[in-house]
CSV table of C-alpha atoms and ligand atoms in Angstrom, one decimal:
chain,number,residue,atom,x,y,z
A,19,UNK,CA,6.0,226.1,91.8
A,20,UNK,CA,8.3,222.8,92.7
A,21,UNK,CA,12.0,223.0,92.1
A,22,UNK,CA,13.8,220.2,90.5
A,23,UNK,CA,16.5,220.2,93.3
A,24,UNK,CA,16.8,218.4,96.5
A,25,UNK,CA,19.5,218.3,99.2
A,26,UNK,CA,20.7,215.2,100.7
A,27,UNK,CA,23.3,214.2,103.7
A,28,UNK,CA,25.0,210.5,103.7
A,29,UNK,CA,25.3,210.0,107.5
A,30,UNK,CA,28.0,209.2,109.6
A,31,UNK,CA,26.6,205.9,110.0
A,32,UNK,CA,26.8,205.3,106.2
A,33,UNK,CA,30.3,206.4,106.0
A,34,UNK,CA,31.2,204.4,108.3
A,35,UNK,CA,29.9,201.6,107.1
A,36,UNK,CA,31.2,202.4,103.6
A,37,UNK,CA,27.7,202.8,101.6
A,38,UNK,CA,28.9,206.0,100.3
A,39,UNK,CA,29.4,203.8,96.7
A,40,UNK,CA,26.1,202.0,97.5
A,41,UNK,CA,23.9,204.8,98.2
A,42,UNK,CA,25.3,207.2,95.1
A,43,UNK,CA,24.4,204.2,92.5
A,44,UNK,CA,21.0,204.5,94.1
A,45,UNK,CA,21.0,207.6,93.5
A,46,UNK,CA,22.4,207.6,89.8
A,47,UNK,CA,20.1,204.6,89.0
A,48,UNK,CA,17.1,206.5,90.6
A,49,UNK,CA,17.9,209.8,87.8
A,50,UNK,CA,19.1,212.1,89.6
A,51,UNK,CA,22.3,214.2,88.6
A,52,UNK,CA,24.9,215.8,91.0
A,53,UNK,CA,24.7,219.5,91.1
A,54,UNK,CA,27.5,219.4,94.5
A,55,UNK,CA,28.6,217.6,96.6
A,56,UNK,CA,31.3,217.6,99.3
A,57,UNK,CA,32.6,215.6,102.5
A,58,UNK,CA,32.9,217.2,105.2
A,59,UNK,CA,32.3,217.1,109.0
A,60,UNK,CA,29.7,218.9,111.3
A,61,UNK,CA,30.8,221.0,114.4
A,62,UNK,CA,28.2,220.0,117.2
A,63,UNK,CA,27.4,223.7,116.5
A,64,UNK,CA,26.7,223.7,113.1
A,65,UNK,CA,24.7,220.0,113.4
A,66,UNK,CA,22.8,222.1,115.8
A,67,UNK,CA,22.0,225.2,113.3
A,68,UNK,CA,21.0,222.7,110.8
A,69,UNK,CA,18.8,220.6,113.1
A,70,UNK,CA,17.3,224.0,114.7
A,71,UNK,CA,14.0,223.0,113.3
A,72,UNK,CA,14.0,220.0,115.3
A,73,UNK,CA,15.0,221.6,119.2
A,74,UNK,CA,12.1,221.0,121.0
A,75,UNK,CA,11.7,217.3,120.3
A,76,UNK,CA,13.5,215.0,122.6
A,77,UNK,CA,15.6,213.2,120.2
A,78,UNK,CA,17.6,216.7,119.4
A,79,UNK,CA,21.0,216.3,121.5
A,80,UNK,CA,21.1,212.8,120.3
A,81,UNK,CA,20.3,213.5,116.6
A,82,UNK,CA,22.9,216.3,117.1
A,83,UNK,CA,25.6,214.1,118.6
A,84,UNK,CA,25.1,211.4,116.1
A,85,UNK,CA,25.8,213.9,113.2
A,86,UNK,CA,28.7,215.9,114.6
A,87,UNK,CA,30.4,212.3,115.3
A,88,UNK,CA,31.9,211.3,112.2
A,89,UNK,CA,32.0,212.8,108.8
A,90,UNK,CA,28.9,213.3,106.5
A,91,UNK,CA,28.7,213.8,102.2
A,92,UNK,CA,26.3,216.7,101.7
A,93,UNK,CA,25.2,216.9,98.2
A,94,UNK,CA,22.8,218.7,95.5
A,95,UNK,CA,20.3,216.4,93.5
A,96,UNK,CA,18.7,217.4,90.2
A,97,UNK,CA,15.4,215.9,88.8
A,98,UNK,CA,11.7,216.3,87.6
A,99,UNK,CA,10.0,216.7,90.9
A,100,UNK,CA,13.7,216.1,93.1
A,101,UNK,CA,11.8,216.9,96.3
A,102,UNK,CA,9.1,214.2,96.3
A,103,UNK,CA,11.0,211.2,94.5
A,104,UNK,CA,13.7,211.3,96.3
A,105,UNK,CA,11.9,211.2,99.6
A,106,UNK,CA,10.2,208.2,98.0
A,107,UNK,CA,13.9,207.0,97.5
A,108,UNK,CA,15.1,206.7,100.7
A,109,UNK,CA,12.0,205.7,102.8
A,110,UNK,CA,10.7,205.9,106.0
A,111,UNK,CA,12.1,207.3,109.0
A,112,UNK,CA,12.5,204.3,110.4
A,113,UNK,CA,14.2,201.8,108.2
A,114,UNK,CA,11.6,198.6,110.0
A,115,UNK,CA,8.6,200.9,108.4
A,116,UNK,CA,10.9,202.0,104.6
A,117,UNK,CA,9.6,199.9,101.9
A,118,UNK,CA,12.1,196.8,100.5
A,119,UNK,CA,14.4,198.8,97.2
A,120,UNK,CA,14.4,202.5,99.2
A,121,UNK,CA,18.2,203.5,100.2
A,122,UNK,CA,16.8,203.4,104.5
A,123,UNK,CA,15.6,199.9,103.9
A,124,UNK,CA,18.8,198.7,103.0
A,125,UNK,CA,21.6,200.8,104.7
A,126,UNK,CA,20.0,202.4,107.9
A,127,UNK,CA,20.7,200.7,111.2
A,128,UNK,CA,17.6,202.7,113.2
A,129,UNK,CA,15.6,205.7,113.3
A,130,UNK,CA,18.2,207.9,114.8
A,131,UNK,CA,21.3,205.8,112.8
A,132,UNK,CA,19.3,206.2,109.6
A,133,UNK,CA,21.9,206.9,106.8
A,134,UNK,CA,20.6,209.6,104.4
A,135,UNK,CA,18.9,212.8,104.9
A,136,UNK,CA,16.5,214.6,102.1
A,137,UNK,CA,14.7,217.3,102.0
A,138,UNK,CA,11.4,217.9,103.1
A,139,UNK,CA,10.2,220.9,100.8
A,140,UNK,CA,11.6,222.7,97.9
A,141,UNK,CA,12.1,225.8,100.8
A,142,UNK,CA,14.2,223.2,102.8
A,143,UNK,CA,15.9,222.2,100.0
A,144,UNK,CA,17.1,225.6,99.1
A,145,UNK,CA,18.6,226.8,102.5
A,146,UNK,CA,19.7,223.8,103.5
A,147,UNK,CA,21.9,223.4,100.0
A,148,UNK,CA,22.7,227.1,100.6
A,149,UNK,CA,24.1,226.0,104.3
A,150,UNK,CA,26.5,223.8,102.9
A,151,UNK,CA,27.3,225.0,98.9
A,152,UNK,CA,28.2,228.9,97.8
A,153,UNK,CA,27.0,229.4,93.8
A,154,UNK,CA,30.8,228.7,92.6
A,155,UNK,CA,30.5,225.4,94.5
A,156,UNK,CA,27.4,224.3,92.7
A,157,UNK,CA,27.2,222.5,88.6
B,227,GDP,P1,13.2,212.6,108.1
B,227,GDP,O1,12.7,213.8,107.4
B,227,GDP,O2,12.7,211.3,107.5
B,227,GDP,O3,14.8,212.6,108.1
B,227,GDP,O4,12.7,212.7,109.6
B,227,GDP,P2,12.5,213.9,110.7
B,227,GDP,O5,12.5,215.2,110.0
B,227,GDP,O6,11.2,213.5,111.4
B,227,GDP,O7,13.7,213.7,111.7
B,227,GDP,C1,15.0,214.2,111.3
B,227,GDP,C2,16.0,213.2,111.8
B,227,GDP,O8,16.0,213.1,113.2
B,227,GDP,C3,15.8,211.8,111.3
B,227,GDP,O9,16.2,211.5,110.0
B,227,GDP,C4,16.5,211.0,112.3
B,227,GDP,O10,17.9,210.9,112.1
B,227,GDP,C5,16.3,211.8,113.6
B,227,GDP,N1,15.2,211.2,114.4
B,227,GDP,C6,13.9,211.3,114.1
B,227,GDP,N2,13.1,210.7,115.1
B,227,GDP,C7,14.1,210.2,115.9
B,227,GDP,C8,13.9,209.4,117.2
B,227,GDP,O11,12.9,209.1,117.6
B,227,GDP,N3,15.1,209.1,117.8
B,227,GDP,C9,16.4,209.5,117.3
B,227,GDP,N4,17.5,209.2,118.0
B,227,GDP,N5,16.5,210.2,116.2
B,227,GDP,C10,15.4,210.5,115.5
């Protein structure tokens, strides 16, 4: 059955670009209420451990440097159907293939440099909240 959570990363890039503000009225606008949420900053180590689904593809070190290299705002999202909408929120990938209105379309630089992160299944969404929140940590 489909959870009504999600879990979401802003990227470095984001950060950095200060769309932290941008991307959470997106997010507010969009429905979905903040369960956690935290900034923090990766260890090359722990970018790694989250990413570990992703070591065989060739983009890995890079994807892995990129997110150890600045700090990142992990959060919890609540919703009907969190999963799928908010995937539909943030777009494509690649921001030249996201559709005009999702959060990649107007804050990602590129594929790699891509701004937010969301889950891909209510599984992922699960552990990958659990790698960053405890249950004291999570509203
Ligand atoms: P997502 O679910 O839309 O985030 O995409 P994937 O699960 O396929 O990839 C995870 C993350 O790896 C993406 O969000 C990108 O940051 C990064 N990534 C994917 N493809 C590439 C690529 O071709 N080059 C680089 N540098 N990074 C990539």
């Amino acid at each position: 059955m489909a959870t009504n959570r999600t879990f979401t990363m802003i990227k470095p890039d984001a950060v950095e670009n200060g769309h932290i503000g941008g991307i959470l009225d997106k997010i507010n606008a969009a429905g979905f209420r903040i369960v956690a949420m935290k900034m923090t900053r990766l260890s090359t180590q722990k970018a790694g451990e989250f990413y570990a689904v992703h070591s065989a593809r060739p983009f890995y070190g890079e994807l892995v440097e990129f997110m150890s290299s600045g700090h990142i705002v992990a959060a919890i999202l609540e919703k009907t159907n969190a999963v799928e909408d908010f995937r539909k929120l943030i777009g494509a990938t690649n921001p030249a293939n996201a559709e005009e209105g999702t959060i990649r379309k107007q804050y990602a630089e590129s594929i790699g440099r891509n701004a937010v992160h969301g889950s891909d299944s209510d599984e992922n969404a699960q552990i990958e909240g659990d790698f960053f929140f405890s249950g004291l940590e999570k509203f």
